[in-house]
Short mmCIF file of C-alpha atoms in Angstrom, two decimals:
data_model
loop_
_atom_site.label_atom_id
_atom_site.label_comp_id
_atom_site.label_asym_id
_atom_site.label_seq_id
_atom_site.Cartn_x
_atom_site.Cartn_y
_atom_site.Cartn_z
CA MET A 6 0.00 0.00 0.00
CA SER A 7 1.74 3.18 -1.16
CA GLU A 8 1.08 6.62 0.31
CA ASN A 9 -0.66 7.66 -2.89
CA SER A 10 -2.93 4.70 -3.51
CA ARG A 11 -6.43 5.59 -4.76
CA PRO A 12 -9.68 3.61 -4.55
CA LEU A 13 -9.82 3.06 -8.32
CA ASP A 14 -6.47 1.25 -8.18
CA LEU A 15 -8.32 -1.78 -6.81
CA LEU A 16 -10.70 -1.78 -9.79
CA ASN A 17 -7.83 -1.30 -12.20
CA ALA A 18 -6.02 -4.32 -10.79
CA ALA A 19 -9.25 -6.36 -11.08
CA LYS A 20 -9.64 -5.84 -14.83
CA GLY A 21 -9.98 -9.18 -16.58
CA LYS A 22 -10.69 -10.95 -13.28
CA MET A 23 -13.88 -12.17 -11.62
CA ILE A 24 -15.57 -9.65 -9.34
CA LEU A 25 -18.64 -9.47 -7.16
CA THR A 26 -20.82 -6.32 -7.32
CA GLU A 27 -23.45 -5.72 -4.65
CA LEU A 28 -26.37 -3.56 -5.76
CA LYS A 29 -28.67 -1.27 -3.78
CA ASN A 30 -31.67 -3.47 -4.65
CA GLY A 31 -30.18 -6.34 -2.64
CA HIS A 32 -29.05 -8.36 -5.67
CA ALA A 33 -25.46 -9.19 -6.60
CA ILE A 34 -23.86 -9.54 -10.02
CA THR A 35 -20.72 -11.62 -10.55
CA GLY A 36 -18.66 -11.60 -13.74
CA LYS A 37 -15.32 -10.77 -15.34
CA LEU A 38 -14.56 -7.03 -15.11
CA VAL A 39 -14.12 -5.56 -18.59
CA ALA A 40 -14.21 -1.80 -17.97
CA PHE A 41 -15.14 0.88 -15.43
CA ASP A 42 -15.19 4.68 -15.31
CA VAL A 43 -15.10 7.42 -12.65
CA HIS A 44 -18.88 7.10 -12.05
CA ILE A 45 -18.15 3.42 -11.21
CA ASN A 46 -20.22 2.38 -14.22
CA VAL A 47 -18.89 -1.11 -14.95
CA THR A 48 -19.18 -3.71 -17.70
CA LEU A 49 -18.84 -7.42 -17.05
CA GLU A 50 -18.54 -10.58 -19.17
CA ASN A 51 -20.14 -13.92 -18.22
CA ALA A 52 -22.25 -12.09 -15.68
CA GLU A 53 -24.69 -13.84 -13.34
CA GLU A 54 -27.32 -12.18 -11.16
CA LYS A 55 -27.55 -13.65 -7.68
CA LYS A 56 -29.59 -13.24 -4.54
CA ASP A 57 -28.79 -14.88 -1.21
CA GLY A 58 -26.01 -16.86 -2.96
CA GLU A 59 -28.38 -18.41 -5.50
CA THR A 60 -28.02 -17.70 -9.25
CA LEU A 61 -31.19 -15.98 -10.49
CA ARG A 62 -30.11 -15.90 -14.14
CA LYS A 63 -27.18 -15.64 -16.52
CA LEU A 64 -26.78 -12.19 -18.10
CA GLY A 65 -23.72 -12.65 -20.33
CA ASN A 66 -22.41 -9.15 -21.09
CA VAL A 67 -23.83 -6.45 -18.84
CA PHE A 68 -23.48 -2.73 -18.20
CA ILE A 69 -24.17 -1.72 -14.56
CA ARG A 70 -24.89 1.94 -13.75
CA GLY A 71 -22.49 3.14 -11.07
CA ASP A 72 -25.06 4.79 -8.81
CA THR A 73 -26.74 1.42 -8.13
CA ILE A 74 -23.55 -0.17 -6.77
CA ILE A 75 -22.82 -0.54 -3.07
CA LEU A 76 -19.50 -2.38 -3.28
CA ILE A 77 -17.21 -4.30 -5.62
CA SER A 78 -14.98 -7.14 -4.46
CA PRO A 79 -12.52 -9.14 -6.56
CA THR A 80 -13.24 -12.81 -6.03
CA ILE A 81 -10.61 -15.53 -6.01
CA MET B 5 -10.76 -6.62 -24.10
CA SER B 6 -8.24 -3.85 -24.69
CA GLU B 7 -6.45 -1.96 -21.94
CA ASN B 8 -8.48 1.14 -22.72
CA SER B 9 -11.97 -0.31 -22.96
CA ARG B 10 -14.71 1.86 -21.41
CA PRO B 11 -18.15 0.89 -20.10
CA LEU B 12 -19.97 2.77 -22.87
CA ASP B 13 -18.22 0.58 -25.48
CA LEU B 14 -20.67 -2.19 -24.60
CA LEU B 15 -23.65 0.10 -25.28
CA ASN B 16 -22.09 1.35 -28.50
CA ALA B 17 -21.68 -2.21 -29.75
CA ALA B 18 -25.31 -2.94 -28.84
CA LYS B 19 -26.78 -0.18 -31.03
CA GLY B 20 -29.38 -1.65 -33.35
CA LYS B 21 -29.59 -4.85 -31.31
CA MET B 22 -32.06 -6.13 -28.72
CA ILE B 23 -31.23 -5.21 -25.13
CA LEU B 24 -32.70 -5.76 -21.70
CA THR B 25 -32.87 -2.78 -19.28
CA GLU B 26 -33.59 -3.39 -15.61
CA LEU B 27 -35.18 -0.45 -13.80
CA LYS B 28 -35.07 0.60 -10.14
CA ASN B 29 -38.83 0.05 -9.82
CA GLY B 30 -38.36 -3.68 -10.43
CA HIS B 31 -39.65 -3.63 -14.01
CA ALA B 32 -37.64 -4.47 -17.14
CA ILE B 33 -37.87 -3.00 -20.63
CA THR B 34 -36.69 -4.92 -23.67
CA GLY B 35 -36.27 -3.42 -27.13
CA LYS B 36 -33.88 -2.51 -29.93
CA LEU B 37 -31.30 0.07 -28.75
CA VAL B 38 -31.54 3.21 -30.89
CA ALA B 39 -29.48 5.75 -28.94
CA PHE B 40 -27.88 6.48 -25.55
CA ASP B 41 -25.95 9.35 -23.96
CA VAL B 42 -23.49 9.82 -21.08
CA HIS B 43 -26.36 10.00 -18.55
CA ILE B 44 -27.34 6.50 -19.80
CA ASN B 45 -30.61 7.95 -21.09
CA VAL B 46 -31.62 5.43 -23.76
CA THR B 47 -34.20 5.15 -26.52
CA LEU B 48 -35.57 1.83 -27.72
CA GLU B 49 -37.73 0.61 -30.61
CA ASN B 50 -40.30 -2.20 -30.29
CA ALA B 51 -40.05 -1.88 -26.54
CA GLU B 52 -41.95 -4.12 -24.14
CA GLU B 53 -42.33 -3.64 -20.39
CA LYS B 54 -41.93 -6.82 -18.39
CA LYS B 55 -42.11 -7.97 -14.78
CA ASP B 56 -41.05 -11.41 -13.58
CA GLY B 57 -40.56 -12.45 -17.24
CA GLU B 58 -44.15 -11.61 -18.21
CA THR B 59 -44.92 -8.88 -20.78
CA LEU B 60 -46.98 -6.15 -19.08
CA ARG B 61 -47.49 -4.10 -22.26
CA LYS B 62 -45.99 -3.07 -25.58
CA LEU B 63 -44.54 0.45 -25.58
CA GLY B 64 -43.23 0.80 -29.13
CA ASN B 65 -40.74 3.68 -29.10
CA VAL B 66 -39.62 4.69 -25.62
CA PHE B 67 -37.23 7.10 -23.91
CA ILE B 68 -35.88 5.83 -20.57
CA ARG B 69 -34.27 8.31 -18.15
CA GLY B 70 -30.79 7.11 -17.23
CA ASP B 71 -31.09 7.55 -13.48
CA THR B 72 -33.85 4.89 -13.30
CA ILE B 73 -31.67 2.19 -14.87
CA ILE B 74 -29.87 -0.49 -12.86
CA LEU B 75 -28.33 -2.46 -15.70
CA ILE B 76 -28.40 -3.01 -19.45
CA SER B 77 -27.66 -6.35 -21.07
CA PRO B 78 -27.57 -7.13 -24.78
CA THR B 79 -29.79 -10.14 -25.43
CA ILE B 80 -29.10 -12.79 -28.03
CA MET C 10 -31.53 4.97 -37.19
CA SER C 11 -28.41 6.97 -38.01
CA GLU C 12 -25.03 6.38 -36.38
CA ASN C 13 -25.34 9.67 -34.55
CA SER C 14 -28.87 9.44 -33.21
CA ARG C 15 -29.32 10.74 -29.63
CA PRO C 16 -31.97 9.93 -27.02
CA LEU C 17 -33.49 13.42 -27.16
CA ASP C 18 -34.24 12.94 -30.89
CA LEU C 19 -37.19 10.79 -29.89
CA LEU C 20 -38.61 13.57 -27.71
CA ASN C 21 -37.99 16.15 -30.40
CA ALA C 22 -39.94 14.08 -32.91
CA ALA C 23 -42.78 13.73 -30.39
CA LYS C 24 -43.36 17.48 -29.98
CA GLY C 25 -46.99 18.29 -30.63
CA LYS C 26 -48.01 14.63 -30.30
CA MET C 27 -49.59 12.61 -27.52
CA ILE C 28 -47.12 10.97 -25.12
CA LEU C 29 -47.23 8.80 -22.05
CA THR C 30 -44.94 9.66 -19.11
CA GLU C 31 -44.43 7.14 -16.34
CA LEU C 32 -43.49 8.64 -12.97
CA LYS C 33 -41.48 7.22 -10.08
CA ASN C 34 -44.56 7.38 -7.81
CA GLY C 35 -46.31 4.78 -9.97
CA HIS C 36 -48.63 7.24 -11.69
CA ALA C 37 -48.69 8.07 -15.41
CA ILE C 38 -49.45 11.35 -17.15
CA THR C 39 -50.66 11.45 -20.75
CA GLY C 40 -50.88 14.62 -22.85
CA LYS C 41 -49.61 16.50 -25.87
CA LEU C 42 -45.88 17.24 -25.58
CA VAL C 43 -45.27 20.99 -25.71
CA ALA C 44 -41.66 21.34 -24.60
CA PHE C 45 -38.77 19.54 -22.88
CA ASP C 46 -35.22 20.39 -21.81
CA VAL C 47 -31.98 18.50 -21.06
CA HIS C 48 -33.15 17.70 -17.51
CA ILE C 49 -36.15 15.97 -19.16
CA ASN C 50 -38.44 18.55 -17.55
CA VAL C 51 -41.52 18.43 -19.81
CA THR C 52 -44.69 20.43 -20.33
CA LEU C 53 -47.89 18.85 -21.63
CA GLU C 54 -51.28 20.12 -22.84
CA ASN C 55 -54.57 18.30 -22.18
CA ALA C 56 -52.80 16.23 -19.56
CA GLU C 57 -54.51 13.45 -17.61
CA GLU C 58 -53.11 11.65 -14.57
CA LYS C 59 -53.66 7.91 -14.62
CA LYS C 60 -53.05 4.90 -12.43
CA ASP C 61 -53.49 1.30 -13.55
CA GLY C 62 -55.02 2.59 -16.82
CA GLU C 63 -57.75 4.58 -15.02
CA THR C 64 -57.95 8.38 -15.32
CA LEU C 65 -57.51 9.90 -11.84
CA ARG C 66 -58.06 13.50 -12.98
CA LYS C 67 -57.63 15.98 -15.82
CA LEU C 68 -54.73 18.38 -15.31
CA GLY C 69 -54.88 20.52 -18.45
CA ASN C 70 -51.49 22.19 -18.79
CA VAL C 71 -48.79 20.65 -16.64
CA PHE C 72 -45.07 20.98 -15.93
CA ILE C 73 -43.40 17.70 -14.88
CA ARG C 74 -40.00 17.81 -13.16
CA GLY C 75 -37.55 15.60 -15.06
CA ASP C 76 -36.14 13.74 -12.07
CA THR C 77 -39.55 12.17 -11.34
CA ILE C 78 -39.83 10.59 -14.81
CA ILE C 79 -39.02 6.93 -15.50
CA LEU C 80 -39.92 6.81 -19.19
CA ILE C 81 -41.66 8.67 -21.98
CA SER C 82 -43.39 6.91 -24.86
CA PRO C 83 -45.12 8.54 -27.82
CA THR C 84 -48.60 7.07 -28.12
CA ILE C 85 -50.40 6.45 -31.39
CA MET D 26 -46.74 26.14 -29.46
CA SER D 27 -43.62 27.51 -31.13
CA GLU D 28 -40.69 25.36 -32.24
CA ASN D 29 -38.57 26.86 -29.49
CA SER D 30 -40.91 26.62 -26.52
CA ARG D 31 -39.26 25.56 -23.25
CA PRO D 32 -40.74 23.92 -20.14
CA LEU D 33 -40.19 27.01 -17.97
CA ASP D 34 -42.41 29.05 -20.34
CA LEU D 35 -45.42 27.42 -18.69
CA LEU D 36 -44.28 28.52 -15.25
CA ASN D 37 -43.51 32.02 -16.51
CA ALA D 38 -47.01 32.35 -17.91
CA ALA D 39 -48.44 31.14 -14.58
CA LYS D 40 -46.82 33.89 -12.48
CA GLY D 41 -49.48 35.68 -10.46
CA LYS D 42 -51.99 32.90 -11.05
CA MET D 43 -53.20 29.98 -8.94
CA ILE D 44 -51.22 26.77 -9.36
CA LEU D 45 -51.26 23.25 -7.98
CA THR D 46 -47.93 21.67 -6.95
CA GLU D 47 -47.76 17.95 -6.29
CA LEU D 48 -45.00 16.87 -3.89
CA LYS D 49 -43.09 13.61 -3.62
CA ASN D 50 -44.53 13.02 -0.11
CA GLY D 51 -48.02 12.69 -1.61
CA HIS D 52 -49.22 16.11 -0.47
CA ALA D 53 -50.24 19.00 -2.74
CA ILE D 54 -49.82 22.74 -2.23
CA THR D 55 -52.06 25.24 -4.00
CA GLY D 56 -51.43 28.98 -4.12
CA LYS D 57 -50.62 31.99 -6.26
CA LEU D 58 -47.25 31.60 -8.00
CA VAL D 59 -44.92 34.44 -7.00
CA ALA D 60 -41.53 33.27 -8.23
CA PHE D 61 -39.56 30.25 -9.44
CA ASP D 62 -35.98 29.49 -10.48
CA VAL D 63 -34.14 26.92 -12.61
CA HIS D 64 -34.11 24.41 -9.72
CA ILE D 65 -37.94 24.70 -9.75
CA ASN D 66 -37.80 26.20 -6.27
CA VAL D 67 -41.09 28.12 -6.08
CA THR D 68 -42.73 30.63 -3.77
CA LEU D 69 -46.50 30.88 -3.39
CA GLU D 70 -48.94 33.29 -1.73
CA ASN D 71 -52.16 32.20 -0.01
CA ALA D 72 -50.85 28.64 -0.04
CA GLU D 73 -52.85 25.69 1.27
CA GLU D 74 -51.55 22.17 1.88
CA LYS D 75 -53.90 19.45 0.73
CA LYS D 76 -54.12 15.69 0.71
CA ASP D 77 -56.71 13.69 -1.20
CA GLY D 78 -58.48 16.97 -2.06
CA GLU D 79 -58.90 18.00 1.57
CA THR D 80 -57.23 21.14 2.98
CA LEU D 81 -54.82 20.11 5.74
CA ARG D 82 -53.86 23.68 6.66
CA LYS D 83 -53.31 27.20 5.38
CA LEU D 84 -49.66 28.13 4.93
CA GLY D 85 -49.88 31.72 3.65
CA ASN D 86 -46.52 32.49 2.03
CA VAL D 87 -44.41 29.44 1.35
CA PHE D 88 -41.09 28.48 -0.24
CA ILE D 89 -41.07 24.97 -1.76
CA ARG D 90 -37.72 23.31 -2.55
CA GLY D 91 -37.66 22.23 -6.20
CA ASP D 92 -36.40 18.72 -5.66
CA THR D 93 -39.56 17.78 -3.73
CA ILE D 94 -41.87 18.71 -6.61
CA ILE D 95 -43.37 16.15 -8.99
CA LEU D 96 -45.51 18.47 -11.11
CA ILE D 97 -46.98 21.95 -11.31
CA SER D 98 -50.30 22.69 -12.97
CA PRO D 99 -51.93 26.10 -13.40
CA THR D 100 -55.48 25.87 -12.10
CA ILE D 101 -58.44 27.72 -13.56
CA MET E 27 -44.87 40.91 -6.73
CA SER E 28 -42.39 42.34 -9.23
CA GLU E 29 -41.61 40.76 -12.59
CA ASN E 30 -38.17 39.81 -11.35
CA SER E 31 -38.97 38.34 -7.96
CA ARG E 32 -37.01 35.20 -7.06
CA PRO E 33 -37.82 32.38 -4.63
CA LEU E 34 -35.01 33.32 -2.25
CA ASP E 35 -36.59 36.77 -1.79
CA LEU E 36 -39.13 35.17 0.53
CA LEU E 37 -36.38 33.70 2.70
CA ASN E 38 -34.49 36.98 2.71
CA ALA E 39 -37.57 38.82 3.94
CA ALA E 40 -38.03 36.18 6.67
CA LYS E 41 -34.60 36.69 8.24
CA GLY E 42 -34.97 37.41 11.94
CA LYS E 43 -38.57 36.15 11.93
CA MET E 44 -40.19 32.89 13.00
CA ILE E 45 -40.44 30.27 10.28
CA LEU E 46 -41.74 26.74 9.91
CA THR E 47 -39.57 24.19 8.04
CA GLU E 48 -41.09 20.90 6.96
CA LEU E 49 -38.61 18.06 6.58
CA LYS E 50 -38.67 14.97 4.36
CA ASN E 51 -38.77 12.70 7.44
CA GLY E 52 -42.20 14.07 8.36
CA HIS E 53 -40.98 16.29 11.21
CA ALA E 54 -41.15 20.09 11.34
CA ILE E 55 -38.73 22.56 12.90
CA THR E 56 -39.86 26.03 13.97
CA GLY E 57 -37.50 28.83 14.94
CA LYS E 58 -36.16 32.28 14.13
CA LEU E 59 -34.39 32.31 10.76
CA VAL E 60 -30.77 33.40 11.20
CA ALA E 61 -29.20 32.53 7.83
CA PHE E 62 -29.67 30.53 4.64
CA ASP E 63 -27.66 29.82 1.49
CA VAL E 64 -28.36 28.74 -2.11
CA HIS E 65 -28.53 25.06 -1.08
CA ILE E 66 -31.34 26.12 1.31
CA ASN E 67 -29.17 25.13 4.25
CA VAL E 68 -30.67 27.17 7.08
CA THR E 69 -29.80 28.06 10.67
CA LEU E 70 -32.45 28.82 13.27
CA GLU E 71 -32.49 30.19 16.83
CA ASN E 72 -34.91 28.99 19.53
CA ALA E 73 -35.71 26.00 17.35
CA GLU E 74 -38.27 23.37 18.32
CA GLU E 75 -38.81 20.01 16.60
CA LYS E 76 -42.46 19.11 16.12
CA LYS E 77 -44.54 16.27 14.78
CA ASP E 78 -48.27 16.44 14.22
CA GLY E 79 -48.31 19.85 15.92
CA GLU E 80 -46.75 18.55 19.13
CA THR E 81 -43.33 19.77 20.35
CA LEU E 82 -40.94 16.79 20.46
CA ARG E 83 -38.04 18.78 21.93
CA LYS E 84 -36.31 22.14 22.07
CA LEU E 85 -33.18 22.35 19.94
CA GLY E 86 -32.02 25.93 20.56
CA ASN E 87 -29.62 26.79 17.74
CA VAL E 88 -29.79 24.41 14.81
CA PHE E 89 -28.29 23.93 11.33
CA ILE E 90 -30.63 22.15 8.89
CA ARG E 91 -29.19 20.66 5.70
CA GLY E 92 -31.07 22.02 2.68
CA ASP E 93 -31.66 18.71 0.93
CA THR E 94 -33.84 17.49 3.80
CA ILE E 95 -36.27 20.43 3.53
CA ILE E 96 -39.62 20.22 1.75
CA LEU E 97 -40.89 23.73 2.43
CA ILE E 98 -40.33 26.84 4.51
CA SER E 99 -43.15 29.12 5.61
CA PRO E 100 -42.86 32.34 7.61
CA THR E 101 -45.25 32.14 10.55
CA ILE E 102 -47.14 35.06 12.03
CA MET F 26 -27.27 38.21 13.92
CA SER F 27 -25.58 40.28 11.21
CA GLU F 28 -27.06 40.95 7.78
CA ASN F 29 -24.44 38.73 6.21
CA SER F 30 -24.56 35.73 8.49
CA ARG F 31 -24.29 32.36 6.73
CA PRO F 32 -25.43 28.90 7.83
CA LEU F 33 -21.89 27.59 8.21
CA ASP F 34 -21.18 30.29 10.81
CA LEU F 35 -23.10 28.20 13.32
CA LEU F 36 -20.90 25.17 12.64
CA ASN F 37 -17.76 27.29 12.80
CA ALA F 38 -18.76 28.60 16.21
CA ALA F 39 -19.44 25.03 17.37
CA LYS F 40 -15.92 23.75 16.65
CA GLY F 41 -14.46 22.13 19.75
CA LYS F 42 -17.89 21.94 21.39
CA MET F 43 -20.41 19.12 21.84
CA ILE F 44 -22.96 18.81 19.04
CA LEU F 45 -25.88 16.59 18.18
CA THR F 46 -26.20 15.31 14.58
CA GLU F 47 -29.45 13.76 13.44
CA LEU F 48 -29.11 11.27 10.58
CA LYS F 49 -31.56 10.25 7.86
CA ASN F 50 -31.63 6.67 9.21
CA GLY F 51 -33.26 7.90 12.42
CA HIS F 52 -30.12 7.63 14.55
CA ALA F 53 -28.27 10.49 16.23
CA ILE F 54 -24.55 10.95 16.87
CA THR F 55 -23.27 13.19 19.63
CA GLY F 56 -19.66 14.26 20.01
CA LYS F 57 -17.16 17.12 20.01
CA LEU F 58 -17.04 18.81 16.58
CA VAL F 59 -13.51 18.63 15.16
CA ALA F 60 -13.99 19.66 11.53
CA PHE F 61 -16.57 20.15 8.77
CA ASP F 62 -16.56 21.09 5.09
CA VAL F 63 -18.99 22.59 2.55
CA HIS F 64 -20.60 19.16 1.96
CA ILE F 65 -21.35 19.14 5.72
CA ASN F 66 -19.07 16.14 6.10
CA VAL F 67 -18.13 16.31 9.79
CA THR F 68 -15.67 14.65 12.13
CA LEU F 69 -16.36 14.21 15.83
CA GLU F 70 -14.36 13.12 18.89
CA ASN F 71 -15.83 11.07 21.75
CA ALA F 72 -18.79 10.26 19.53
CA GLU F 73 -21.76 8.19 20.72
CA GLU F 74 -24.51 6.77 18.51
CA LYS F 75 -27.99 7.14 20.00
CA LYS F 76 -31.54 6.19 19.19
CA ASP F 77 -34.57 7.45 21.10
CA GLY F 78 -32.23 9.05 23.63
CA GLU F 79 -30.48 5.76 24.45
CA THR F 80 -26.74 5.26 23.74
CA LEU F 81 -26.35 2.40 21.23
CA ARG F 82 -22.56 2.43 21.31
CA LYS F 83 -19.45 4.58 21.70
CA LEU F 84 -17.70 5.36 18.42
CA GLY F 85 -14.74 7.48 19.56
CA ASN F 86 -13.52 9.35 16.49
CA VAL F 87 -15.97 9.33 13.60
CA PHE F 88 -16.34 10.75 10.09
CA ILE F 89 -19.99 11.35 9.06
CA ARG F 90 -20.82 11.83 5.37
CA GLY F 91 -22.71 15.09 4.90
CA ASP F 92 -25.51 13.72 2.74
CA THR F 93 -26.74 11.52 5.59
CA ILE F 94 -27.23 14.45 7.98
CA ILE F 95 -30.61 16.06 8.66
CA LEU F 96 -29.56 18.63 11.25
CA ILE F 97 -26.77 19.64 13.60
CA SER F 98 -27.38 21.31 16.92
CA PRO F 99 -24.78 22.51 19.41
CA THR F 100 -25.62 21.11 22.82
CA ILE F 101 -25.07 22.86 26.10
CA MET G 2 -7.36 19.95 16.89
CA SER G 3 -5.99 22.83 14.81
CA GLU G 4 -8.08 25.71 13.51
CA ASN G 5 -7.74 24.40 9.99
CA SER G 6 -8.52 20.74 10.48
CA ARG G 7 -10.68 19.17 7.75
CA PRO G 8 -12.92 16.09 7.87
CA LEU G 9 -10.69 14.11 5.52
CA ASP G 10 -7.79 14.47 7.98
CA LEU G 11 -9.40 11.74 10.07
CA LEU G 12 -9.48 9.36 7.09
CA ASN G 13 -5.91 10.24 6.18
CA ALA G 14 -4.75 9.39 9.68
CA ALA G 15 -6.64 6.09 9.49
CA LYS G 16 -4.82 4.80 6.41
CA GLY G 17 -3.35 1.39 7.07
CA LYS G 18 -5.50 0.95 10.20
CA MET G 19 -8.71 -0.95 10.90
CA ILE G 20 -11.89 1.04 10.33
CA LEU G 21 -15.62 0.47 10.59
CA THR G 22 -17.87 1.74 7.75
CA GLU G 23 -21.61 1.91 8.28
CA LEU G 24 -23.67 1.65 5.09
CA LYS G 25 -27.12 3.02 4.24
CA ASN G 26 -28.46 -0.54 3.82
CA GLY G 27 -27.91 -1.19 7.53
CA HIS G 28 -24.81 -3.35 7.06
CA ALA G 29 -21.29 -2.54 8.25
CA ILE G 30 -17.94 -3.35 6.67
CA THR G 31 -14.77 -3.56 8.73
CA GLY G 32 -11.28 -3.74 7.25
CA LYS G 33 -7.90 -2.06 6.89
CA LEU G 34 -8.23 1.29 5.08
CA VAL G 35 -6.10 1.27 1.91
CA ALA G 36 -7.34 4.37 0.05
CA PHE G 37 -10.12 6.95 -0.16
CA ASP G 38 -11.02 9.90 -2.38
CA VAL G 39 -13.10 13.09 -2.13
CA HIS G 40 -16.32 11.17 -2.94
CA ILE G 41 -15.49 9.03 0.15
CA ASN G 42 -15.09 6.02 -2.11
CA VAL G 43 -12.89 3.71 -0.02
CA THR G 44 -10.94 0.50 -0.49
CA LEU G 45 -10.30 -1.93 2.34
CA GLU G 46 -8.16 -5.03 2.89
CA ASN G 47 -9.26 -8.03 4.97
CA ALA G 48 -12.81 -6.71 4.84
CA GLU G 49 -15.71 -8.38 6.63
CA GLU G 50 -19.40 -7.56 6.16
CA LYS G 51 -21.35 -7.47 9.41
CA LYS G 52 -24.88 -6.95 10.59
CA ASP G 53 -25.90 -6.49 14.23
CA GLY G 54 -22.30 -7.30 15.25
CA GLU G 55 -22.31 -10.69 13.49
CA THR G 56 -19.94 -11.42 10.58
CA LEU G 57 -22.01 -12.18 7.45
CA ARG G 58 -19.02 -13.01 5.26
CA LYS G 59 -15.38 -12.24 4.53
CA LEU G 60 -14.85 -10.02 1.49
CA GLY G 61 -11.05 -9.70 1.36
CA ASN G 62 -10.32 -6.65 -0.79
CA VAL G 63 -13.31 -4.41 -1.36
CA PHE G 64 -14.21 -1.11 -3.05
CA ILE G 65 -17.11 0.73 -1.36
CA ARG G 66 -18.91 3.50 -3.28
CA GLY G 67 -18.90 6.69 -1.22
CA ASP G 68 -22.58 7.53 -1.60
CA THR G 69 -23.58 4.36 0.28
CA ILE G 70 -21.59 5.28 3.39
CA ILE G 71 -23.13 6.82 6.50
CA LEU G 72 -20.06 6.99 8.70
CA ILE G 73 -16.49 5.76 9.09
CA SER G 74 -14.86 5.17 12.45
CA PRO G 75 -11.30 4.05 13.12
CA THR G 76 -11.39 1.08 15.46
CA ILE G 77 -8.81 0.36 18.12
#
């Protein structure tokens, strides 16, 4: 952790990797992070929508609007 | 996926194709993507409003305000 | 659909025609579109407020604040 | 309706006249429109707060913050 | 009412007088208006928090964040 | 109260003193005001979270995001 | 506490230390603060999501969007 680390560094390092996004509506979307911007708009590949750990449906490619996101966590 | 990909690239590639938009009120709108802007305002052709997979009504042409959108997914 | 179409083109084409606006409070307003701006503030003539397809009341001229609008659809 | 009409034209024409404002909390305020600005902040004279058509109380002069307003309709 | 009156004129005229502020959480605060700014942040003296006309508690001096305010009305 | 008083003057005068902050989630935080900014982000020392007058827990130093604050009142 | 202290000073001092973040959805996230920005977007290491004091799950590295945060408190 350098003195000058910024929150977006975590997202930058997660590009091309699987992430978990938690949304304000209580759902989660997992998928491979393709792109993000300063509004935290993100696009994912192979995305799946989940609730309470259960897959609700497969979304494939998806654009998620940043203002609906609570948190993003790279998954192993 | 290039180093410089941006979230709006996904929407740009989806122009003229069928997409699914999920709204904050729990409804979904499907239709052919005609246009979008940086606020994620979108316009669709042949739009249908759906809830729980069931078509509620046919809307034809529709303008959706960006701040009501949770996610957008191109459909096959 | 041209390469450069923008979401507001749909609203511009709907000026002087009947539209349906869906609001975040679950109500809908129909009327003839008189004007709109970049905030999606709109003014309608001969407006009627509806819920579940039933007319609640006639509003005549009305100004609707853009941030309360979910979608706008030109009606036939 | 001219080509260049804007939504605020309706409010401008309503200055000094009775209007109805519907608020996001489900209440309505009626009164004579004194002033408004680009945020749709408005001030009214002889204002009355209503719910379901019934007068809850008389407010006299009142300032209403624009972001709480759903719609404004000049009344006859 | 001049042609060029603005909504903040009402608040300016109410400085040093008793006002009623209605908040989005359903409570009201009464007190003497000391200051306000363009965000409608306000400070009051001798403030009292009320609900359904009943005094919940005396607050003395209070700063109210503008985005929580529905309306402000000078009281007699 | 001078002609040119501003809302933030109250917060400035409260620096180093005990204040009460009411939050949009219905909780309150008391503590000694250390710093604030134009967003009304505040930091407190010896902070305690309360609900209905009862201390829920001691927080020590705390940063509160301005957009969650309803009101701030210096306590005696 | 200097005259010129700012709210972000508290977050700056907490870098590399354990913090508690309370979210608007009623959950809390604890973890080591890695980075933050002016939107109060934060990234944490060894993060755990909690509710009512109970650990719901371990998140590892996590990015939290600033507008979902109520408060941040360094923990001992």
